[in-house]
Amino acid sequence: MSDELYDELILDHYESPYHRGQLESPSCTHTEWNPLCGDRVQLQLQIDSERRIQQAYFDGEGCAISQAAASILCEHIEGKTMEEIEGFGAPEMLELLQVRLTATRQRCGLLGFKVLKTLVYSDDGPTGGSP
Amino acid sequence: MESIRNDFPILGRPMADGTPLVYLDSASSAQKPRVVIDALSECYETYYANAHRGVYQFGVKIDEALEGARERIARMIGAERPEEVIFTSGTTMSINLVAQAWGRSRLSEGDEVLVNEMEHHANLVPWQQVTRQTGATLRHIPLTDDGRLDLGRLDECLGSRTRLVAVTGMSNVLGTINPIGRLVEAARAVGAVVLVDGAQSVPHAAVDVSNPQVDFLAFSGHKLYGPSGVGVLYGRREWLEQMDPFLFGGNMISEVGLTESSWAELPAKFEAGTLPVAQAIALGTAVDYVDGIGFDEIGRIERALLAEAQQRLSEIPDLLVHGPAVEHKGAIVSFSDQRVHPHDMAELLKRKGVAVRAGHHCTMPLHSRLGVPATTRASFAPYNDSSDIDVLVDGIQYARKTLRRD
């Protein structure tokens, strides 16, 4: 864990994000805002028949932390099954960022994660019961 | 202005890492001069008691000090009588008091309250609430693209149905100084009353409630170098006498029976419960302090700082300063750096000792109008100087460099 908030990893992802943009036909899409600072993160997932995330793309605008964290998240979840994602918690997400975040900045760092969890557990999401 | 700066103990204390403090968040809350801190300590250490209750020695002294503060505040704003000055917890409570105690029983369907797009939530949400409660309509004066009230379109929104115009003296984001005289004139012509939110304007320029004659003026102590927790509502006596109380309980009554009560005279009628007594007394000291510097001098210092800050920030590429030209605004510079998000900007400026505010500054409708979710705001007071602007400008370059956006 680095005390330097704008660590190399964060800056690398902020500068050259992994899979920033839109999927042509995503299996699911969701967007969340942080109303206090206006950060926005959209997540799009391409999920195959075995419920494995083939591709994860994010889009949005906001501070370096929210955008870099979303990029790091996309890289991390590709290739994982939705079952694996269900067991993926906030502490692990914060661990992935490799920097220590204050309570205020955790909201930025966890914005993409919040979108992911909404996708996993929402009714119309990929694990929902509806046909 | 070394001597003014020296009056504020906190400005001489470096940050934990030794960096000197560059305080550019006075629009949020001003720092306190030694005399105000001392007035608070003196009250608590030598004569504190509740107000209007004790016949013992401290009880008498505290009442004298409290009423003395009320008189000094009344003089500062040009009120005809001290009892037109009501102590509240701050601007927010002052405006809520008027919205409910004036508006609730006077507004009905078909009536209109006129606000505008630049208002702080404190001068917007109370009016949304009372118009909803009464069936009245809330209307908005549109803004020009440079962030001023579009007075050319005033006729579209102000008319015979307008009962009250609520307007800020100075925008807490754009710094825009509003033409209160013209609004009062237009409001009078249709028989509407005027409330001015003076939270930002009162600390920066002399105000006289009799010219132009406003009906209500709300402001906070903590932005006027006074303590937090105390503010003022000035109301014209004729209104305050007609209005029902806002809060009910101790101190605001004349006589209480088991089933009904009658109200005390002004100002007690609007001061239910225990007042922030020591804070109100120290606010009187803050008024004396400001008076000692003088609004001419405050204006001179702040105009110079504003002109320099606006000029130097405008020279930075990909950085947009919001709001009108300096001649239409007070010492607030809110900006959008296209390369660095406000949240990152504030975080990185912090490392240079610079305190600025990032966010929507309680003006979400205004930020929608500006087309940005958040801005970075630097605001100035007479204890700032040119070197603070140097550190700010260097800090912006540092933020860009750190985020590899230089």
Coordinates of C-alpha atoms in Angstrom, one line a residue, chain B residues 20-238:
Chain B
P20 CA 2.9 27.5 5.1
L21 CA -0.9 27.7 4.9
V22 CA -2.4 29.5 1.9
Y23 CA -6.0 29.9 2.9
L24 CA -8.2 30.6 -0.2
D25 CA -11.5 29.3 1.1
S26 CA -12.9 32.3 3.0
A27 CA -16.1 32.2 0.9
S28 CA -16.7 28.9 2.7
S29 CA -15.7 30.2 6.1
A30 CA -13.4 33.0 7.1
Q31 CA -10.6 32.6 9.6
K32 CA -10.8 34.4 13.0
P33 CA -8.8 37.3 14.2
R34 CA -7.2 37.2 17.6
V35 CA -9.7 39.7 19.0
V36 CA -12.7 37.5 18.2
I37 CA -11.0 34.4 19.7
D38 CA -10.2 36.5 22.8
A39 CA -13.8 37.8 23.0
L40 CA -15.1 34.2 23.1
S41 CA -12.5 33.2 25.8
E42 CA -13.2 36.3 27.8
C43 CA -16.9 35.6 27.8
Y44 CA -16.5 32.0 28.9
E45 CA -13.8 32.7 31.4
T46 CA -15.1 35.8 33.1
Y47 CA -18.8 36.4 32.7
Y48 CA -20.7 33.6 31.0
A49 CA -24.3 32.9 31.8
N50 CA -27.4 32.4 29.8
A51 CA -29.0 35.5 28.4
H52 CA -32.2 37.1 29.6
R53 CA -32.5 34.9 32.6
G54 CA -30.1 35.8 35.4
V55 CA -30.5 38.6 37.8
Y56 CA -27.1 37.8 39.3
Q57 CA -24.0 39.8 38.2
F58 CA -23.0 37.7 35.2
G59 CA -26.6 37.6 34.1
V60 CA -26.7 41.3 33.8
K61 CA -23.3 41.6 32.2
I62 CA -24.0 39.0 29.5
D63 CA -27.3 40.8 28.6
E64 CA -25.4 44.1 28.2
A65 CA -22.8 42.4 26.0
L66 CA -25.4 40.6 23.9
E67 CA -27.5 43.7 23.3
G68 CA -24.4 45.7 22.7
A69 CA -23.5 43.3 19.9
R70 CA -27.0 43.6 18.5
E71 CA -26.6 47.4 18.4
R72 CA -23.3 47.3 16.7
I73 CA -24.6 44.9 14.0
A74 CA -27.7 47.1 13.5
R75 CA -25.4 50.1 13.0
M76 CA -23.2 48.2 10.5
I77 CA -26.1 47.4 8.3
G78 CA -28.0 50.6 8.7
A79 CA -31.0 49.1 10.6
E80 CA -33.3 51.7 12.1
R81 CA -33.6 49.9 15.4
P82 CA -31.6 47.1 17.1
E83 CA -34.6 44.9 17.5
E84 CA -34.8 44.5 13.7
V85 CA -31.6 42.3 14.2
I86 CA -32.6 38.8 15.0
F87 CA -29.9 36.3 16.1
T88 CA -30.2 33.0 14.3
S89 CA -27.8 30.1 13.7
G90 CA -26.8 31.4 10.3
T91 CA -27.9 32.4 6.9
T92 CA -29.7 29.1 6.3
M93 CA -31.9 29.5 9.4
S94 CA -32.5 33.2 8.6
I95 CA -33.9 32.4 5.2
N96 CA -35.9 29.4 6.4
L97 CA -37.4 31.8 9.1
V98 CA -38.6 34.2 6.4
A99 CA -39.8 31.4 4.1
Q100 CA -41.9 29.9 6.8
A101 CA -42.9 32.8 9.1
W102 CA -43.5 35.3 6.3
G103 CA -44.2 33.0 3.3
R104 CA -46.3 30.1 4.7
S105 CA -49.3 32.3 5.8
R106 CA -49.0 34.9 3.0
L107 CA -48.5 32.8 -0.1
S108 CA -51.2 30.9 -1.9
E109 CA -52.0 29.5 -5.3
G110 CA -51.3 31.9 -8.1
D111 CA -48.6 33.8 -6.1
E112 CA -45.1 33.7 -7.3
V113 CA -41.7 33.7 -5.6
L114 CA -38.8 34.8 -7.8
V115 CA -35.3 33.4 -7.4
N116 CA -32.6 32.8 -10.0
E117 CA -30.2 30.1 -11.3
M118 CA -27.2 31.3 -9.4
E119 CA -28.6 30.9 -5.8
H120 CA -27.0 28.8 -3.1
H121 CA -29.2 25.9 -2.1
A122 CA -29.9 27.8 1.1
N123 CA -31.7 30.5 -0.9
L124 CA -33.4 28.0 -3.2
V125 CA -34.6 25.0 -1.3
P126 CA -36.5 26.9 1.4
W127 CA -38.5 28.6 -1.4
Q128 CA -39.1 25.3 -3.2
Q129 CA -40.5 24.0 0.0
V130 CA -42.7 26.9 1.0
T131 CA -44.1 27.2 -2.6
R132 CA -44.9 23.5 -2.6
Q133 CA -46.6 23.9 0.8
T134 CA -48.7 26.8 -0.3
G135 CA -49.4 26.0 -3.9
A136 CA -47.4 29.1 -5.0
T137 CA -45.1 29.0 -8.0
L138 CA -41.3 29.4 -8.0
R139 CA -39.9 31.3 -10.9
H140 CA -36.3 32.0 -11.9
I141 CA -34.5 34.9 -13.4
P142 CA -32.4 33.5 -16.2
L143 CA -28.6 34.1 -16.3
T144 CA -26.5 35.6 -19.1
D145 CA -23.7 33.5 -20.4
D146 CA -21.2 35.4 -18.4
G147 CA -23.1 34.6 -15.2
R148 CA -25.1 37.7 -14.4
L149 CA -28.8 38.1 -13.9
D150 CA -30.4 38.7 -17.3
L151 CA -32.3 41.9 -16.4
G152 CA -33.4 42.2 -20.0
R153 CA -35.7 39.3 -19.3
L154 CA -36.9 40.4 -15.8
D155 CA -40.3 41.5 -17.2
E156 CA -40.9 37.8 -18.2
C157 CA -40.6 36.6 -14.7
L158 CA -41.5 39.5 -12.4
G159 CA -45.1 40.7 -12.4
S160 CA -48.2 41.5 -10.4
R161 CA -48.2 37.9 -9.1
T162 CA -44.7 38.2 -7.7
R163 CA -44.9 38.4 -3.9
L164 CA -41.2 38.0 -3.0
V165 CA -37.9 38.3 -4.7
A166 CA -35.1 36.3 -3.0
V167 CA -31.6 37.1 -4.4
T168 CA -28.0 36.8 -3.3
G169 CA -26.0 39.9 -2.9
M170 CA -23.0 38.1 -4.3
S171 CA -22.7 34.6 -5.9
N172 CA -20.7 32.2 -3.8
V173 CA -19.4 30.6 -7.0
L174 CA -19.2 33.2 -9.8
G175 CA -18.6 36.2 -7.4
T176 CA -21.2 38.1 -9.4
I177 CA -22.4 41.1 -7.5
N178 CA -26.1 41.6 -8.1
P179 CA -27.8 44.9 -8.8
I180 CA -29.9 45.0 -5.6
G181 CA -31.0 48.6 -6.2
R182 CA -32.6 47.8 -9.6
L183 CA -34.2 44.6 -8.2
V184 CA -35.7 46.5 -5.3
E185 CA -37.1 49.1 -7.6
A186 CA -38.6 46.5 -9.9
A187 CA -40.0 44.6 -7.0
R188 CA -41.5 47.7 -5.4
A189 CA -43.2 48.5 -8.6
V190 CA -45.2 45.3 -8.4
G191 CA -45.6 45.3 -4.6
A192 CA -43.2 42.4 -4.0
V193 CA -40.9 42.3 -1.0
V194 CA -37.1 41.6 -1.3
L195 CA -34.9 39.3 0.7
V196 CA -31.2 39.5 0.1
D197 CA -28.9 36.6 0.9
G198 CA -25.9 38.5 2.3
A199 CA -23.8 35.5 3.3
Q200 CA -21.2 36.5 0.7
S201 CA -21.8 40.2 0.2
V202 CA -21.9 41.4 3.8
P203 CA -18.3 40.6 4.6
H204 CA -16.9 42.4 1.5
A205 CA -18.8 45.7 1.1
A206 CA -20.7 48.2 3.2
V207 CA -24.4 47.5 3.2
D208 CA -27.2 49.8 4.1
V209 CA -30.6 48.2 4.4
S210 CA -32.3 51.5 4.0
N211 CA -30.7 52.3 0.7
P212 CA -31.8 50.5 -1.3
Q213 CA -34.5 49.6 1.1
V214 CA -34.7 45.8 1.5
D215 CA -37.2 43.9 3.5
F216 CA -35.0 41.1 4.8
L217 CA -31.2 40.6 4.9
A218 CA -29.7 37.3 6.0
F219 CA -26.1 36.7 6.7
S220 CA -23.7 34.5 8.8
G221 CA -21.3 35.4 11.5
H222 CA -18.6 32.9 10.4
K223 CA -18.0 34.4 7.0
L224 CA -17.6 37.8 8.7
Y225 CA -14.6 36.7 10.8
G226 CA -17.0 35.9 13.6
P227 CA -17.6 32.5 15.3
S228 CA -19.6 29.7 13.7
G229 CA -23.1 29.0 15.0
V230 CA -24.4 32.5 14.9
G231 CA -26.0 34.5 12.1
V232 CA -28.4 37.4 11.6
L233 CA -31.8 38.0 10.1
Y234 CA -32.5 41.7 9.6
G235 CA -36.2 42.3 9.0
R236 CA -38.1 45.5 8.6
R237 CA -39.9 46.1 11.8
E238 CA -43.3 46.3 10.2

